[in-house]
Structures are given as C-alpha cells and as structure tokens.
C-alpha cells in the first residue's frame, strides 16, 4: 500500500490529525455491482484474479436509494444513472431521471464539482458516454429529465414531457449541453457532439457558446495529445453520442435466447471469446482520457476534483453483450491504474471507485445443476457461454426482459477507496454519503 496522509491535516475532536486530500478522483462504473465485476474479473483475470481497485485498503457497500417523483416520501428500489449520479454528486436522494434536482419540487441541488470550484479547485469530467448523459450531467447540470441533453431535446415528444420548464425563455437553465458549455469545468472529455452541434434558443450553436466561454474543442485522440501542453479549458467530443466500446464478442457473439431441438431439448450455444472492436475508431481510450485530464489538472494550485465514468458497462449489459461489458470494465480498471500511478507521486489524492446502480447479468451453471432431470429449466432469458482467458467456460445469463433491453437491478453497489479520507469508506453506507465523504476529505465543510 502507499504511504498516505502526507497532505495538510485537519485536527479532529480527539486531537488527532485526519488526513486531508488535495485532489479527488472519483470513478463510476455505470451499472457495476458485484456480479458484473465478477463476470469481468473471471474472464480477464481468472477466478483468483483481482482488479487494481479491489486491492484498495478501504471498502464499503452502498445502498442505492431512489424515491417516487409524485411522492418523494415513498422509496423506489431500483435506481438509474440520473438518481444514482445525483446521490453521489450532490448527496441528495431523488427520483429516477432527475439530474441534480430534487424530486417533486425540481429545486436544483449543489454538486461536489460546483462546491470544489467555488473553493478554488479545478474540476473535470471524463466519460465514455455522451458528456451530457445522466451520470456526468449530474455533476454539473440541473434539469428535470435526463433526456434533455441538447436544445432540441428540450421539447416534448409523444412519450416524454421533456423539459420545457427548463428553457431559458421560461426562466430555466437550458439544456444539459448549454449548462456544460457555461459550467467553467476545466476538462470535459467524452462523446455527445450532436448535442453541442445545435442552435440554442437564440440561434447560436452550443459549440460556439463553449468556445466563447474559453473552451478549446478537440475531436480525436491525436488532437487530445496535441493539446496536452496547451493551458485553458478543454472540451473533447470524440463521437456523436455514446463512444464505441473497446471489445465485442468474437464473430458477433452475444447472449441469445436458447434454441430447442424439435424434441424440445436444449441446444447448447457455441462458446466464444472477446475481441477488440474493429469499429473503435480514433477516439481515445478511457485510460487516455483519464491521463489527459490528470495531466491538465495536475498543476492546479489548489487541487482538483475529477469524475471518470466507464459508462457502457451499463449500456452493454442492457444489450445482453457480455464482451462489451467486460471490455468496458477492463477500461475502468486501466483508468484506475492511471490514477493509482498519479497517486504514487501525489499522495494527497483520494481515489474512490463506485457505481450508480446494479445490473442484470448473472453467472449461472452450465449445464444446469438439475440437468439430469427431465423437467430441468435452463435460463429463461438470453445466455452466452464465454471462453475465459484462463481457459475456463463461464455461462452468463440475462433474464430481466424478454422483449426489450435488460433491466437495472436493485442491489447495493461496492465502493473502494484509497488515499487521505478513504477510511470513512467502511461498512454499509448510503450512496449519497459519498458526497459528504468527498467534502470532508477536501475540507469543504
Ligand atoms: Zn442503464
């Protein structure tokens, strides 16, 4: 483990010194719970493996809490990225779909990035999703519904009331992209170009607004490297929406409904492995974006707060694509490694790794434990058999929605922490406690 606690200290009531963090790097694996982690770990590192963050000294389980929009006193047991992101970013339990606003009233709630900036720290957001998607937006924007990513998305659709109340003409803060362009956040890296390449209510493109506010806009990995020495605010938009994933299933392998013979017997699906996505293109990896953000933020005179999201673990789980989610979990681990290397030379950095909600994939026995019985039931949804890198075979089942995307699930999620202030991560906490843990570590309260 690293020698920690070298930063300035805060005297506690007992007269001891609580280590203070100068910097915080908060990782969110979207949709990551213990089961999703175990699937990726088994495949990549083997049954006895360990991701770098799983070796962190401090660990907790976090309760994912959400409430009803029409009556916020009533709990809801399955969250989404907007409610989970808001809990972590602002310490407030809200309803699904809300971005840093309170359930019922819509009142904006102050986020850790806003509070850190007000205290003189620099700030950054890195994601493999659209930078205006729910998780990153929860740290820097305030809007009623997560789908209001760009000016065009503010208007009601036949199935979604969207956010007309949040239009600037109606006294609101505008779409998420508009709010990000005016946020003053020092580094914004991800996808979502199409939400910025739109005219706002005054007919001025959001991209133009961003450059008027001092952002240099870059579009691919080479440009990101070229600007590493250039100071000032940076907006990297490396794709139109969600960025392409790093890995896919060999020969299109993914989870599929089981086929039966004409006599009703299960046909075992062909096992497959994972390969690099040939459509990955010129976008930087999550690790490259994390490294670029840390390089830019390193010189911050009063430290920084950086949020890094591996977004498509969730999106690939929705799609029943185990290789997609495994590759994006690998990307998360590599990005955390970059932060750990940074921490070795900057021991006053707190690293947190957590998640916004659980997901649907489960490791199941193949063949069934009850295969000898005539009436043995195999997984009722979709299933994939994966050949792991250590030479085993792992069956992954998705059984939460037979006709559309797989569902989020209501499990608690893990939290890992290393660095000054990490000792507060222990036992069973609320997801919303992470906000206070970061504030205390940075001495913002
Ligand atoms: Zn999701």
Coordinates of C-alpha atoms and ligand atoms in Angstrom, one line a residue:
X1 CA 0.0 0.0 0.0
X2 CA 1.0 3.6 -0.4
X3 CA 2.2 5.8 2.4
X4 CA -0.7 8.1 2.9
X5 CA -1.7 11.1 4.8
X6 CA 1.1 13.3 3.6
X7 CA -1.2 16.3 2.9
X8 CA -2.2 19.0 5.3
X9 CA -4.2 17.7 8.2
X10 CA -7.4 18.7 9.9
X11 CA -7.4 18.4 13.7
X12 CA -10.2 16.1 14.9
X13 CA -12.0 16.3 18.2
X14 CA -9.7 13.7 19.6
X15 CA -6.7 15.9 18.8
X16 CA -5.5 13.5 16.1
X17 CA -5.0 14.7 12.6
X18 CA -7.4 13.5 9.8
X19 CA -5.5 13.4 6.5
X20 CA -6.8 16.0 4.1
X21 CA -7.0 15.3 0.3
X22 CA -5.9 18.0 -2.1
X23 CA -7.3 16.1 -5.1
X24 CA -10.1 13.6 -5.6
X25 CA -10.5 11.2 -8.5
X26 CA -14.0 9.6 -8.4
X27 CA -14.6 6.7 -10.7
X28 CA -18.1 5.5 -11.5
X29 CA -18.5 2.1 -13.3
X30 CA -22.1 2.6 -14.6
X31 CA -24.2 -0.4 -13.7
X32 CA -21.4 -2.1 -11.8
X33 CA -22.4 -4.4 -8.9
X34 CA -20.5 -7.4 -7.5
X35 CA -21.9 -9.7 -10.1
X36 CA -20.9 -7.5 -13.1
X37 CA -17.5 -7.2 -11.6
X38 CA -17.1 -10.9 -11.1
X39 CA -18.1 -11.6 -14.7
X40 CA -15.4 -9.3 -15.9
X41 CA -12.8 -10.5 -13.4
X42 CA -13.4 -14.2 -14.2
X43 CA -13.0 -13.5 -17.9
X44 CA -10.0 -11.2 -17.7
X45 CA -8.0 -12.2 -14.6
X46 CA -9.4 -15.6 -13.7
X47 CA -11.3 -16.9 -10.7
X48 CA -8.4 -15.9 -8.4
X49 CA -7.8 -12.5 -10.0
X50 CA -8.2 -9.0 -8.6
X51 CA -8.8 -5.6 -10.2
X52 CA -6.4 -2.9 -9.0
X53 CA -9.2 -1.2 -7.1
X54 CA -10.2 -4.4 -5.4
X55 CA -6.8 -4.3 -3.6
X56 CA -7.7 -0.8 -2.1
X57 CA -7.5 -0.8 1.7
X58 CA -11.0 0.6 2.3
X59 CA -14.2 -0.8 1.1
X60 CA -18.0 -0.4 1.7
X61 CA -21.3 -1.5 0.3
X62 CA -23.5 1.4 -0.7
X63 CA -27.3 1.3 -0.6
X64 CA -28.8 2.7 -3.8
X65 CA -31.8 4.8 -2.9
X66 CA -34.4 6.4 -5.1
X67 CA -37.9 7.9 -4.4
X68 CA -41.2 8.4 -6.3
X69 CA -41.4 11.7 -8.2
X70 CA -45.1 12.2 -7.2
X71 CA -44.5 11.5 -3.6
X72 CA -40.8 11.7 -2.5
X73 CA -41.6 10.1 0.9
X74 CA -42.1 6.7 -0.9
X75 CA -39.0 4.7 -1.6
X76 CA -38.3 3.1 -5.0
X77 CA -36.0 0.1 -5.0
X78 CA -34.3 0.3 -8.4
X79 CA -32.4 3.4 -9.5
X80 CA -31.0 4.8 -12.7
X81 CA -27.9 6.8 -13.7
X82 CA -29.6 10.1 -13.0
X83 CA -30.8 9.3 -9.5
X84 CA -27.6 7.5 -8.7
X85 CA -25.4 10.2 -10.2
X86 CA -27.3 12.9 -8.2
X87 CA -26.9 10.9 -5.0
X88 CA -23.2 10.7 -5.4
X89 CA -22.7 14.2 -6.9
X90 CA -25.0 16.1 -4.5
X91 CA -25.8 13.9 -1.6
X92 CA -29.5 14.0 -2.3
X93 CA -31.8 11.1 -2.9
X94 CA -34.1 12.0 -5.9
X95 CA -36.4 10.3 -8.4
X96 CA -35.2 8.4 -11.5
X97 CA -34.4 10.6 -14.4
X98 CA -33.8 13.8 -12.4
X99 CA -30.4 15.4 -12.9
X100 CA -29.2 17.3 -9.7
X101 CA -32.7 18.4 -8.9
X102 CA -35.0 17.4 -6.0
X103 CA -37.9 15.0 -6.6
X104 CA -41.2 16.7 -6.6
X105 CA -40.1 20.3 -6.4
X106 CA -37.3 20.4 -9.1
X107 CA -35.2 22.5 -6.9
X108 CA -31.5 22.4 -8.1
X109 CA -29.1 20.9 -5.6
X110 CA -25.4 22.0 -5.4
X111 CA -22.9 19.4 -6.6
X112 CA -19.4 18.5 -5.4
X113 CA -17.8 19.8 -8.6
X114 CA -19.6 23.2 -8.1
X115 CA -18.5 23.3 -4.5
X116 CA -14.9 22.4 -5.3
X117 CA -14.8 25.1 -8.0
X118 CA -16.2 27.6 -5.6
X119 CA -13.3 26.7 -3.2
X120 CA -10.8 27.4 -5.9
X121 CA -10.2 23.9 -7.1
X122 CA -10.1 22.8 -10.7
X123 CA -12.6 20.3 -12.0
X124 CA -13.0 17.7 -14.7
X125 CA -15.4 15.1 -16.1
X126 CA -14.4 12.1 -18.3
X127 CA -16.9 9.6 -19.7
X128 CA -17.3 7.1 -22.5
X129 CA -20.9 8.2 -22.9
X130 CA -22.2 11.5 -24.2
X131 CA -20.7 14.1 -21.8
X132 CA -24.3 15.3 -21.4
X133 CA -25.6 11.9 -20.4
X134 CA -27.2 11.4 -17.0
X135 CA -24.1 10.4 -14.9
X136 CA -21.7 13.2 -16.0
X137 CA -24.6 15.7 -16.2
X138 CA -25.5 15.0 -12.5
X139 CA -22.2 16.6 -11.5
X140 CA -22.6 19.8 -13.4
X141 CA -26.1 20.5 -14.7
X142 CA -29.6 20.8 -13.2
X143 CA -32.6 19.6 -15.2
X144 CA -35.9 17.8 -14.7
X145 CA -35.3 15.0 -17.1
X146 CA -32.1 13.3 -18.2
X147 CA -33.1 13.2 -21.9
X148 CA -32.8 17.0 -22.2
X149 CA -29.2 16.7 -23.4
X150 CA -29.3 19.4 -26.2
X151 CA -31.6 22.4 -27.0
X152 CA -33.6 20.2 -29.5
X153 CA -34.2 17.6 -26.8
X154 CA -36.0 20.1 -24.5
X155 CA -39.3 19.8 -26.4
X156 CA -42.0 17.3 -25.5
X157 CA -42.3 14.1 -27.5
X158 CA -45.4 11.9 -27.8
X159 CA -44.0 9.7 -25.0
X160 CA -41.9 12.1 -22.9
X161 CA -42.8 15.5 -21.5
X162 CA -39.1 16.5 -21.6
X163 CA -38.1 19.9 -20.1
X164 CA -40.0 22.9 -21.5
X165 CA -39.9 24.4 -17.9
X166 CA -36.1 24.4 -18.1
X167 CA -35.9 26.5 -21.3
X168 CA -34.1 29.8 -20.7
X169 CA -37.1 31.6 -22.1
X170 CA -39.1 30.1 -19.2
X171 CA -36.5 31.1 -16.6
X172 CA -34.7 27.8 -16.6
X173 CA -31.0 26.9 -17.1
X174 CA -31.4 25.5 -20.6
X175 CA -30.3 22.0 -21.8
X176 CA -27.5 20.0 -20.3
X177 CA -25.1 20.8 -23.2
X178 CA -25.8 24.5 -22.7
X179 CA -25.2 24.2 -19.0
X180 CA -21.9 22.3 -19.5
X181 CA -20.8 25.0 -22.1
X182 CA -21.3 27.6 -19.4
X183 CA -20.1 25.5 -16.4
X184 CA -16.5 26.6 -16.2
X185 CA -15.4 23.0 -15.7
X186 CA -11.8 22.8 -16.8
X187 CA -11.8 19.5 -18.6
X188 CA -14.8 17.8 -20.3
X189 CA -14.0 14.7 -22.3
X190 CA -16.4 12.2 -23.8
X191 CA -19.0 11.8 -26.6
X192 CA -22.1 13.7 -27.4
X193 CA -21.0 16.1 -30.3
X194 CA -24.5 16.1 -31.6
X195 CA -26.0 17.8 -28.5
X196 CA -23.4 20.6 -28.8
X197 CA -23.7 21.0 -32.6
X198 CA -27.2 22.6 -32.2
X199 CA -28.5 26.1 -32.1
X200 CA -29.7 27.3 -28.7
X201 CA -32.9 29.4 -28.1
X202 CA -31.1 32.4 -29.6
X203 CA -29.9 30.6 -32.7
X204 CA -26.3 30.4 -31.5
X205 CA -24.7 26.9 -31.6
X206 CA -23.8 25.4 -28.2
X207 CA -20.3 24.7 -29.6
X208 CA -19.9 28.4 -30.3
X209 CA -21.1 29.2 -26.8
X210 CA -18.4 26.8 -25.5
X211 CA -15.6 28.4 -27.5
X212 CA -16.8 31.9 -26.4
X213 CA -16.6 30.7 -22.8
X214 CA -12.9 29.7 -23.4
X215 CA -13.1 26.0 -24.4
X216 CA -10.8 24.6 -26.9
X217 CA -12.7 21.8 -28.7
X218 CA -10.9 18.6 -29.8
X219 CA -12.4 15.7 -31.8
X220 CA -10.0 12.8 -31.8
X221 CA -7.1 11.1 -29.9
X222 CA -4.4 12.9 -31.9
X223 CA -5.8 16.3 -31.1
X224 CA -6.1 15.4 -27.5
X225 CA -2.4 14.6 -27.3
X226 CA -1.5 17.7 -29.3
X227 CA -3.3 19.9 -26.7
X228 CA -1.8 18.3 -23.7
X229 CA 0.7 21.1 -23.3
X230 CA -1.9 23.9 -24.0
X231 CA -3.4 25.5 -21.0
X232 CA -7.0 26.7 -20.7
X233 CA -10.3 24.8 -20.7
X234 CA -10.8 21.8 -22.9
X235 CA -13.9 20.2 -24.4
X236 CA -13.2 16.9 -26.1
X237 CA -16.1 15.5 -28.1
X238 CA -14.9 12.2 -29.6
X239 CA -18.2 10.9 -31.0
X240 CA -21.7 11.9 -31.8
X241 CA -23.2 10.2 -28.8
X242 CA -22.0 7.2 -26.7
X243 CA -18.5 6.3 -27.8
X244 CA -17.8 2.9 -29.4
X245 CA -16.8 0.2 -26.9
X246 CA -13.4 -1.4 -26.7
X247 CA -14.4 -5.0 -27.0
X248 CA -17.1 -7.1 -28.8
X249 CA -17.9 -10.8 -29.0
X250 CA -15.9 -12.9 -31.4
X251 CA -17.9 -13.4 -34.7
X252 CA -20.8 -11.2 -33.2
X253 CA -21.1 -13.4 -30.1
X254 CA -23.6 -12.2 -27.6
X255 CA -26.2 -13.6 -25.3
X256 CA -29.2 -15.1 -27.2
X257 CA -32.4 -17.0 -26.3
X258 CA -31.8 -20.7 -26.1
X259 CA -32.8 -22.8 -29.1
X260 CA -34.5 -26.2 -28.7
X261 CA -34.4 -29.3 -30.9
X262 CA -37.7 -30.4 -32.4
X263 CA -37.9 -32.9 -29.5
X264 CA -37.7 -29.9 -27.0
X265 CA -34.1 -30.5 -25.9
X266 CA -31.9 -27.5 -25.3
X267 CA -29.2 -26.9 -27.9
X268 CA -26.1 -25.7 -26.1
X269 CA -25.0 -22.3 -27.5
X270 CA -21.5 -22.1 -29.0
X271 CA -18.9 -20.7 -26.6
X272 CA -17.0 -17.7 -27.8
X273 CA -14.3 -15.2 -26.6
X274 CA -14.0 -11.4 -26.8
X275 CA -12.0 -9.5 -29.4
X276 CA -11.1 -5.8 -29.9
X277 CA -13.9 -3.8 -31.5
X278 CA -12.9 -3.2 -35.2
X279 CA -15.2 0.0 -35.1
X280 CA -13.4 1.6 -32.2
X281 CA -12.1 4.3 -34.5
X282 CA -9.9 7.2 -33.5
X283 CA -11.4 8.0 -30.2
X284 CA -9.1 8.0 -27.1
X285 CA -9.5 5.1 -24.6
X286 CA -10.9 5.8 -21.2
X287 CA -7.4 5.5 -19.8
X288 CA -6.0 8.0 -22.4
X289 CA -8.8 10.5 -21.5
X290 CA -8.1 10.0 -17.8
X291 CA -4.4 10.5 -18.3
X292 CA -5.0 13.7 -20.4
X293 CA -7.3 15.0 -17.7
X294 CA -4.8 14.3 -14.9
X295 CA -2.0 16.0 -16.9
X296 CA -4.1 19.1 -17.3
X297 CA -5.4 19.2 -13.7
X298 CA -2.0 18.3 -12.1
X299 CA -0.8 21.9 -12.0
X300 CA -4.0 23.2 -10.3
X301 CA -2.7 25.5 -7.5
X302 CA -5.4 24.3 -5.0
X303 CA -6.0 20.8 -6.2
X304 CA -8.9 19.3 -8.3
X305 CA -11.9 17.0 -8.4
X306 CA -12.2 14.7 -11.4
X307 CA -15.1 12.3 -12.1
X308 CA -14.3 9.5 -14.5
X309 CA -17.1 7.2 -15.8
X310 CA -17.0 3.9 -17.6
X311 CA -20.5 4.3 -19.0
X312 CA -21.0 1.4 -21.3
X313 CA -20.7 -1.4 -18.8
X314 CA -24.4 -0.5 -18.2
X315 CA -25.3 0.1 -21.9
X316 CA -23.7 -3.3 -22.9
X317 CA -25.5 -5.1 -20.1
X318 CA -28.8 -3.6 -21.3
X319 CA -28.0 -5.1 -24.7
X320 CA -27.0 -8.5 -23.4
X321 CA -23.5 -8.2 -24.7
X322 CA -21.1 -9.7 -22.1
X323 CA -17.9 -8.9 -24.1
X324 CA -19.0 -5.3 -24.4
X325 CA -19.4 -5.0 -20.6
X326 CA -16.2 -7.0 -19.9
X327 CA -14.1 -4.7 -22.2
X328 CA -15.5 -1.6 -20.6
X329 CA -14.8 -3.0 -17.1
X330 CA -11.3 -3.6 -18.3
X331 CA -11.2 0.0 -19.4
X332 CA -12.3 1.1 -16.0
X333 CA -9.5 -0.9 -14.3
X334 CA -6.9 0.6 -16.7
X335 CA -8.1 4.1 -16.0
X336 CA -8.0 3.4 -12.2
X337 CA -4.4 2.2 -12.7
X338 CA -3.5 5.6 -14.2
X339 CA -5.0 7.3 -11.2
X340 CA -3.1 5.0 -8.8
X341 CA 0.2 5.8 -10.7
X342 CA -0.7 9.5 -10.3
X343 CA -1.4 8.9 -6.6
X344 CA 2.1 7.4 -6.1
X345 CA 3.6 10.8 -7.0
X346 CA 0.7 12.8 -5.5
X347 CA -0.2 11.0 -2.2
X348 CA -2.6 13.8 -1.2
X349 CA -5.0 12.3 -3.8
X350 CA -8.1 10.4 -2.7
X351 CA -9.3 7.8 -5.2
X352 CA -12.9 6.4 -5.0
X353 CA -14.4 3.7 -7.2
X354 CA -18.1 3.1 -7.1
X355 CA -21.3 2.7 -9.2
X356 CA -24.7 4.2 -9.7
X357 CA -26.8 1.0 -9.7
X358 CA -26.8 -2.7 -10.2
X359 CA -27.4 -4.6 -13.5
X360 CA -28.9 -7.7 -15.0
X361 CA -26.1 -10.2 -15.9
X362 CA -25.5 -13.3 -13.8
X363 CA -23.1 -16.2 -13.9
X364 CA -25.1 -19.4 -14.0
X365 CA -24.1 -23.0 -14.1
X366 CA -23.9 -24.7 -17.5
X367 CA -25.2 -27.3 -17.8
X368 CA -27.9 -26.7 -15.3
X369 CA -27.3 -28.1 -11.8
X370 CA -30.5 -30.1 -12.4
X371 CA -29.7 -31.2 -16.0
X372 CA -30.3 -34.9 -15.1
X373 CA -34.0 -34.2 -14.5
X374 CA -36.3 -34.4 -17.5
X375 CA -38.0 -31.1 -16.5
X376 CA -34.8 -29.1 -15.7
X377 CA -35.3 -25.5 -16.6
X378 CA -32.4 -23.6 -18.2
X379 CA -32.1 -19.8 -18.0
X380 CA -35.4 -18.3 -19.3
X381 CA -33.9 -15.2 -20.9
X382 CA -30.7 -14.9 -23.0
X383 CA -27.5 -16.8 -22.3
X384 CA -23.9 -16.7 -23.6
X385 CA -21.1 -19.2 -23.0
X386 CA -17.7 -17.4 -22.7
X387 CA -14.3 -19.0 -23.0
X388 CA -12.3 -17.1 -20.4
X389 CA -8.7 -16.1 -20.8
X390 CA -7.6 -18.7 -18.2
X391 CA -9.2 -21.5 -20.2
X392 CA -12.5 -21.9 -18.3
X393 CA -16.0 -21.7 -19.6
X394 CA -18.5 -19.2 -18.0
X395 CA -22.2 -19.0 -18.7
X396 CA -23.7 -15.5 -18.4
X397 CA -27.5 -15.2 -18.2
X398 CA -29.7 -12.2 -18.8
X399 CA -33.2 -12.8 -17.7
X400 CA -34.9 -9.5 -16.8
X401 CA -36.7 -8.5 -20.0
X402 CA -37.5 -10.9 -22.9
X403 CA -38.7 -8.3 -25.4
X404 CA -36.6 -5.2 -24.9
X405 CA -33.4 -4.0 -23.1
X406 CA -32.3 -5.8 -20.0
X407 CA -33.2 -4.0 -16.7
X408 CA -31.2 -2.4 -13.9
X409 CA -31.4 -4.3 -10.6
X410 CA -31.9 -3.1 -7.1
X411 CA -28.8 -4.4 -5.4
X412 CA -26.4 -2.5 -3.2
X413 CA -23.1 -1.4 -5.0
X414 CA -19.5 -1.6 -3.9
X415 CA -17.3 1.3 -3.0
X416 CA -13.5 1.2 -3.0
X417 CA -11.2 3.9 -1.6
X418 CA -7.6 4.7 -1.2
X419 CA -5.9 7.9 -0.1
X420 CA -6.5 10.6 2.5
X421 CA -10.1 10.4 3.8
X422 CA -10.6 6.8 2.5
X423 CA -11.0 5.4 6.0
X424 CA -14.6 6.8 6.0
X425 CA -15.5 4.2 3.4
X426 CA -16.5 1.2 5.5
X427 CA -19.4 -1.0 6.4
X428 CA -22.8 -0.3 4.9
X429 CA -23.3 3.3 3.8
X430 CA -25.7 5.2 1.6
X431 CA -24.7 6.1 -1.9
X432 CA -25.5 9.7 -1.0
X433 CA -22.9 9.5 1.8
X434 CA -20.1 9.6 -0.8
X435 CA -20.8 13.4 -1.3
X436 CA -20.0 14.1 2.4
X437 CA -17.0 11.8 2.3
X438 CA -15.5 13.8 -0.5
X439 CA -16.4 17.1 1.1
X440 CA -14.8 16.1 4.4
X441 CA -11.7 14.8 2.6
X442 CA -11.3 18.1 0.8
X443 CA -12.2 20.1 4.0
X444 CA -15.0 21.8 2.1
X445 CA -17.1 21.7 5.2
Ligands
LIG1 ZN1 -28.9 1.8 -17.7

